mmCIF file of C-alpha atoms in Angstrom:
data_model
loop_
_atom_site.group_PDB
_atom_site.id
_atom_site.type_symbol
_atom_site.label_atom_id
_atom_site.label_comp_id
_atom_site.label_asym_id
_atom_site.label_seq_id
_atom_site.Cartn_x
_atom_site.Cartn_y
_atom_site.Cartn_z
ATOM 1 C CA LYS A 1 37.269 97.393 -11.717
ATOM 2 C CA ALA A 2 37.087 97.726 -7.939
ATOM 3 C CA GLY A 3 40.279 97.237 -5.975
ATOM 4 C CA VAL A 4 40.876 95.381 -2.748
ATOM 5 C CA THR A 5 38.586 96.669 -0.020
ATOM 6 C CA GLN A 6 39.448 96.429 3.639
ATOM 7 C CA THR A 7 37.121 97.343 6.468
ATOM 8 C CA PRO A 8 37.241 99.035 8.799
ATOM 9 C CA ARG A 9 40.013 101.502 8.024
ATOM 10 C CA TYR A 10 40.702 102.315 11.645
ATOM 11 C CA LEU A 11 40.084 100.473 14.895
ATOM 12 C CA ILE A 12 40.868 101.160 18.514
ATOM 13 C CA LYS A 13 40.612 98.215 20.887
ATOM 14 C CA THR A 14 41.516 97.513 24.469
ATOM 15 C CA ARG A 15 44.019 94.898 25.575
ATOM 16 C CA GLY A 16 42.383 91.521 25.980
ATOM 17 C CA GLN A 17 39.627 92.169 23.463
ATOM 18 C CA GLN A 18 39.318 90.449 20.145
ATOM 19 C CA VAL A 19 38.981 91.981 16.693
ATOM 20 C CA THR A 20 37.852 90.897 13.240
ATOM 21 C CA LEU A 21 39.115 92.528 10.072
ATOM 22 C CA SER A 22 37.552 92.063 6.668
ATOM 23 C CA CYS A 23 38.971 91.953 3.163
ATOM 24 C CA SER A 24 37.128 91.822 -0.151
ATOM 25 C CA PRO A 25 39.485 90.870 -2.982
ATOM 26 C CA ILE A 26 39.343 91.971 -6.580
ATOM 27 C CA SER A 27 36.580 90.185 -8.445
ATOM 28 C CA GLY A 28 37.884 86.880 -9.800
ATOM 29 C CA HIS A 29 40.856 86.722 -7.446
ATOM 30 C CA ARG A 30 40.729 83.649 -5.260
ATOM 31 C CA SER A 31 43.971 84.048 -3.349
ATOM 32 C CA VAL A 32 43.929 86.351 -0.350
ATOM 33 C CA SER A 33 46.900 86.918 1.891
ATOM 34 C CA TRP A 34 47.362 89.029 5.013
ATOM 35 C CA TYR A 35 50.331 91.022 6.235
ATOM 36 C CA GLN A 36 51.134 92.878 9.419
ATOM 37 C CA GLN A 37 53.164 96.069 9.113
ATOM 38 C CA THR A 38 54.877 97.625 12.120
ATOM 39 C CA PRO A 39 57.741 100.125 12.359
ATOM 40 C CA GLY A 40 59.909 97.602 14.172
ATOM 41 C CA GLN A 41 59.251 94.411 12.230
ATOM 42 C CA GLY A 42 58.287 95.777 8.830
ATOM 43 C CA LEU A 43 55.947 93.786 6.612
ATOM 44 C CA GLN A 44 55.381 90.268 7.863
ATOM 45 C CA PHE A 45 53.308 87.542 6.265
ATOM 46 C CA LEU A 46 50.427 86.245 8.358
ATOM 47 C CA PHE A 47 48.656 83.697 6.162
ATOM 48 C CA GLU A 48 47.251 82.984 2.728
ATOM 49 C CA TYR A 49 43.901 81.569 1.756
ATOM 50 C CA PHE A 50 42.950 80.038 -1.530
ATOM 51 C CA SER A 51 39.578 78.506 -2.296
ATOM 52 C CA GLU A 52 38.571 78.675 1.377
ATOM 53 C CA THR A 53 41.672 76.757 2.502
ATOM 54 C CA GLN A 54 44.662 78.118 4.347
ATOM 55 C CA ARG A 55 47.557 77.473 2.012
ATOM 56 C CA ASN A 56 50.405 78.995 3.960
ATOM 57 C CA LYS A 57 50.969 80.462 7.401
ATOM 58 C CA GLY A 58 53.582 82.831 8.793
ATOM 59 C CA ASN A 59 55.243 82.734 12.166
ATOM 60 C CA PHE A 60 52.520 84.241 14.321
ATOM 61 C CA PRO A 61 50.886 82.886 17.486
ATOM 62 C CA GLY A 62 47.599 81.035 17.375
ATOM 63 C CA ARG A 63 45.773 84.199 18.498
ATOM 64 C CA PHE A 64 45.911 85.199 14.842
ATOM 65 C CA SER A 65 43.496 83.270 12.681
ATOM 66 C CA GLY A 66 41.634 83.732 9.472
ATOM 67 C CA ARG A 67 39.155 82.271 7.104
ATOM 68 C CA GLN A 68 37.908 82.651 3.591
ATOM 69 C CA PHE A 69 34.370 82.424 2.336
ATOM 70 C CA SER A 70 33.030 80.911 -0.868
ATOM 71 C CA ASN A 71 32.910 84.367 -2.473
ATOM 72 C CA SER A 72 36.674 84.743 -1.714
ATOM 73 C CA ARG A 73 36.119 87.399 0.921
ATOM 74 C CA SER A 74 38.407 86.874 3.867
ATOM 75 C CA GLU A 75 38.431 87.749 7.518
ATOM 76 C CA MET A 76 41.221 87.696 10.026
ATOM 77 C CA ASN A 77 40.696 87.541 13.744
ATOM 78 C CA VAL A 78 43.002 88.432 16.561
ATOM 79 C CA SER A 79 42.006 87.278 20.023
ATOM 80 C CA THR A 80 43.274 88.463 23.403
ATOM 81 C CA LEU A 81 44.790 91.589 21.943
ATOM 82 C CA GLU A 82 48.170 92.772 23.144
ATOM 83 C CA LEU A 83 49.721 96.211 22.835
ATOM 84 C CA GLY A 84 52.208 94.788 20.343
ATOM 85 C CA ASP A 85 49.396 93.893 17.965
ATOM 86 C CA SER A 86 49.024 97.578 17.100
ATOM 87 C CA ALA A 87 49.856 97.696 13.422
ATOM 88 C CA LEU A 88 48.656 98.274 9.898
ATOM 89 C CA TYR A 89 47.080 95.071 8.610
ATOM 90 C CA LEU A 90 47.206 94.730 4.863
ATOM 91 C CA CYS A 91 45.286 92.345 2.703
ATOM 92 C CA ALA A 92 46.376 91.350 -0.789
ATOM 93 C CA SER A 93 44.564 89.525 -3.537
ATOM 94 C CA SER A 94 46.031 87.645 -6.466
ATOM 95 C CA LEU A 95 44.903 85.758 -9.508
ATOM 96 C CA ILE A 96 46.090 82.164 -9.523
ATOM 97 C CA VAL A 97 47.518 81.078 -12.850
ATOM 98 C CA GLY A 98 49.158 77.942 -14.117
ATOM 99 C CA LEU A 99 50.243 75.315 -11.621
ATOM 100 C CA GLY A 100 49.397 77.198 -8.470
ATOM 101 C CA SER A 101 51.516 80.203 -9.288
ATOM 102 C CA SER A 102 50.027 83.645 -9.019
ATOM 103 C CA THR A 103 50.308 87.057 -10.552
ATOM 104 C CA GLU A 104 51.328 90.161 -8.696
ATOM 105 C CA ALA A 105 49.451 90.896 -5.496
ATOM 106 C CA PHE A 106 47.151 93.876 -5.255
ATOM 107 C CA PHE A 107 46.908 95.406 -1.821
ATOM 108 C CA GLY A 108 44.147 97.175 0.013
ATOM 109 C CA GLN A 109 44.648 100.365 2.006
ATOM 110 C CA GLY A 110 44.829 98.415 5.205
ATOM 111 C CA THR A 111 43.215 98.505 8.610
ATOM 112 C CA ARG A 112 45.050 100.544 11.212
ATOM 113 C CA LEU A 113 44.598 98.738 14.542
ATOM 114 C CA THR A 114 45.521 100.496 17.752
ATOM 115 C CA VAL A 115 45.483 98.513 20.979
ATOM 116 C CA VAL A 116 45.349 100.585 24.172
ATOM 117 C CA ALA B 1 67.432 84.715 7.565
ATOM 118 C CA GLN B 2 66.748 87.979 5.796
ATOM 119 C CA LYS B 3 65.835 87.190 2.216
ATOM 120 C CA VAL B 4 65.584 90.752 0.920
ATOM 121 C CA THR B 5 67.863 93.589 1.967
ATOM 122 C CA GLN B 6 67.289 97.238 1.273
ATOM 123 C CA ALA B 7 70.304 98.897 2.823
ATOM 124 C CA GLN B 8 69.098 102.444 2.202
ATOM 125 C CA THR B 9 66.656 103.396 4.932
ATOM 126 C CA GLU B 10 66.038 106.974 3.833
ATOM 127 C CA ILE B 11 67.001 108.929 0.750
ATOM 128 C CA SER B 12 66.404 112.602 -0.017
ATOM 129 C CA VAL B 13 66.882 114.080 -3.451
ATOM 130 C CA VAL B 14 66.068 117.380 -5.066
ATOM 131 C CA GLU B 15 63.388 117.331 -7.703
ATOM 132 C CA LYS B 16 64.614 116.341 -11.194
ATOM 133 C CA GLU B 17 67.569 114.400 -9.819
ATOM 134 C CA ASP B 18 67.911 110.701 -10.640
ATOM 135 C CA VAL B 19 67.815 108.255 -7.747
ATOM 136 C CA THR B 20 68.562 104.539 -7.494
ATOM 137 C CA LEU B 21 67.065 102.316 -4.821
ATOM 138 C CA ASP B 22 69.079 99.208 -4.064
ATOM 139 C CA CYS B 23 67.737 95.727 -3.425
ATOM 140 C CA VAL B 24 69.736 92.582 -2.730
ATOM 141 C CA TYR B 25 68.053 89.235 -2.260
ATOM 142 C CA GLU B 26 69.025 85.809 -1.054
ATOM 143 C CA THR B 27 67.581 82.502 -2.187
ATOM 144 C CA ARG B 28 68.687 79.014 -3.123
ATOM 145 C CA ASP B 29 65.740 78.423 -5.403
ATOM 146 C CA THR B 30 66.172 78.776 -9.129
ATOM 147 C CA THR B 31 62.583 79.865 -9.742
ATOM 148 C CA TYR B 32 61.342 82.961 -8.011
ATOM 149 C CA TYR B 33 59.824 86.370 -8.627
ATOM 150 C CA LEU B 34 61.033 89.797 -7.628
ATOM 151 C CA PHE B 35 58.792 92.789 -7.119
ATOM 152 C CA TRP B 36 58.858 96.474 -6.356
ATOM 153 C CA TYR B 37 56.004 98.133 -4.550
ATOM 154 C CA LYS B 38 55.421 101.771 -3.632
ATOM 155 C CA GLN B 39 53.665 102.748 -0.415
ATOM 156 C CA PRO B 40 52.369 106.326 -0.364
ATOM 157 C CA PRO B 41 51.095 107.875 2.888
ATOM 158 C CA SER B 42 47.632 106.447 2.200
ATOM 159 C CA GLY B 43 49.012 103.044 3.148
ATOM 160 C CA GLU B 44 48.241 100.719 0.292
ATOM 161 C CA LEU B 45 51.075 99.027 -1.531
ATOM 162 C CA VAL B 46 51.068 99.937 -5.204
ATOM 163 C CA PHE B 47 52.496 97.362 -7.587
ATOM 164 C CA LEU B 48 55.295 98.669 -9.836
ATOM 165 C CA ILE B 49 56.987 95.688 -11.456
ATOM 166 C CA ARG B 50 57.401 91.909 -11.366
ATOM 167 C CA ARG B 51 60.360 89.957 -12.783
ATOM 168 C CA ASN B 52 60.820 86.224 -12.845
ATOM 169 C CA SER B 53 64.200 84.656 -12.192
ATOM 170 C CA PHE B 54 64.660 83.594 -15.798
ATOM 171 C CA ASP B 55 64.234 87.034 -17.249
ATOM 172 C CA GLU B 56 67.239 89.245 -16.667
ATOM 173 C CA GLN B 57 66.293 91.862 -19.201
ATOM 174 C CA ASN B 58 66.305 95.330 -17.808
ATOM 175 C CA GLU B 59 63.070 97.203 -18.115
ATOM 176 C CA ILE B 60 62.128 100.817 -18.586
ATOM 177 C CA SER B 61 58.688 102.226 -17.999
ATOM 178 C CA GLY B 62 58.521 105.965 -18.380
ATOM 179 C CA ARG B 63 60.750 107.496 -15.725
ATOM 180 C CA TYR B 64 61.193 104.139 -13.985
ATOM 181 C CA SER B 65 63.810 101.531 -14.847
ATOM 182 C CA TRP B 66 64.905 98.299 -13.249
ATOM 183 C CA ASN B 67 68.257 96.513 -13.341
ATOM 184 C CA PHE B 68 68.109 92.797 -12.498
ATOM 185 C CA GLN B 69 71.451 91.001 -12.098
ATOM 186 C CA LYS B 70 71.384 87.401 -10.922
ATOM 187 C CA SER B 71 75.173 87.317 -10.640
ATOM 188 C CA THR B 72 75.012 89.824 -7.805
ATOM 189 C CA SER B 73 71.494 88.921 -6.608
ATOM 190 C CA SER B 74 70.404 92.494 -7.081
ATOM 191 C CA PHE B 75 67.262 94.108 -8.410
ATOM 192 C CA ASN B 76 67.777 97.851 -8.359
ATOM 193 C CA PHE B 77 65.225 100.497 -9.185
ATOM 194 C CA THR B 78 66.011 103.877 -10.731
ATOM 195 C CA ILE B 79 63.741 106.881 -10.953
ATOM 196 C CA THR B 80 64.858 109.395 -13.556
ATOM 197 C CA ALA B 81 64.048 113.082 -13.161
ATOM 198 C CA SER B 82 62.365 112.541 -9.810
ATOM 199 C CA GLN B 83 59.182 114.388 -8.921
ATOM 200 C CA VAL B 84 57.594 115.318 -5.610
ATOM 201 C CA VAL B 85 54.869 112.721 -6.243
ATOM 202 C CA ASP B 86 57.545 110.036 -6.138
ATOM 203 C CA SER B 87 57.929 110.622 -2.399
ATOM 204 C CA ALA B 88 56.919 107.362 -0.720
ATOM 205 C CA VAL B 89 58.325 104.224 0.839
ATOM 206 C CA TYR B 90 59.506 101.690 -1.721
ATOM 207 C CA PHE B 91 59.616 97.983 -0.998
ATOM 208 C CA CYS B 92 61.453 95.251 -2.814
ATOM 209 C CA ALA B 93 60.036 91.759 -2.376
ATOM 210 C CA LEU B 94 60.734 88.134 -3.245
ATOM 211 C CA ARG B 95 58.142 85.442 -3.855
ATOM 212 C CA TYR B 96 58.580 81.826 -4.848
ATOM 213 C CA ASN B 97 56.834 80.056 -7.666
ATOM 214 C CA THR B 98 54.053 78.544 -5.629
ATOM 215 C CA GLY B 99 52.019 80.157 -2.942
ATOM 216 C CA ASN B 100 51.604 83.841 -2.449
ATOM 217 C CA GLN B 101 53.940 84.639 0.425
ATOM 218 C CA PHE B 102 56.029 87.740 -0.143
ATOM 219 C CA TYR B 103 59.305 88.346 1.642
ATOM 220 C CA PHE B 104 59.620 92.100 1.865
ATOM 221 C CA GLY B 105 62.674 94.211 2.444
ATOM 222 C CA THR B 106 62.565 96.841 5.153
ATOM 223 C CA GLY B 107 61.766 99.571 2.653
ATOM 224 C CA THR B 108 63.462 102.754 1.497
ATOM 225 C CA SER B 109 61.789 106.041 2.327
ATOM 226 C CA LEU B 110 62.275 108.437 -0.563
ATOM 227 C CA THR B 111 61.718 112.158 -0.134
ATOM 228 C CA VAL B 112 61.829 114.363 -3.198
ATOM 229 C CA ILE B 113 62.386 117.984 -2.264
ATOM 230 C CA PRO B 114 60.857 120.592 -4.566
#
């Protein structure tokens, strides 16, 4: 069974540009969540999508947005990039069970974004 | 407020030694889940264990064991007879019953020296 796939693995962008990252969850998983990992702030929750709807959002500025498609694939977009957006962006997929609860999250290898 | 605290930033042990990674969490909810993840240099977070708040049984899986104590809000992780392949960053995390938002600790970097 294929794991969570994130593309691209590495990106270098210039300040002010925008970027789109992609995440393909495990087949059958409809919940996709995104995390930003930096040395200073650690792992921080960005947002979660379930059945094409944003279910939860972390404390990030509006420059960070996302969406989910009908096949559960998700994209996140960062506009007007800043140097501080340099980070490892991780995507996680989960199976939703019961009354909205979910199983453990399975993570992709991440996209390493460098803003210069 | 920090929900998950991993006080140990870095630990080094010699191969075959036992090592315990500490995790203390904070929540007012009665229903929640606790997790441990391992992050090797490749970057992905590898799931190790999930416990729900109503199950305080300790668990052993091979060389790994977990001690969950609600009275002290701790969920510690022990690796017995450590191996070089255990070298990684280990994260403890808390998640509530609904939604899929994880609150991660700051991680403990474990180095096992051959």
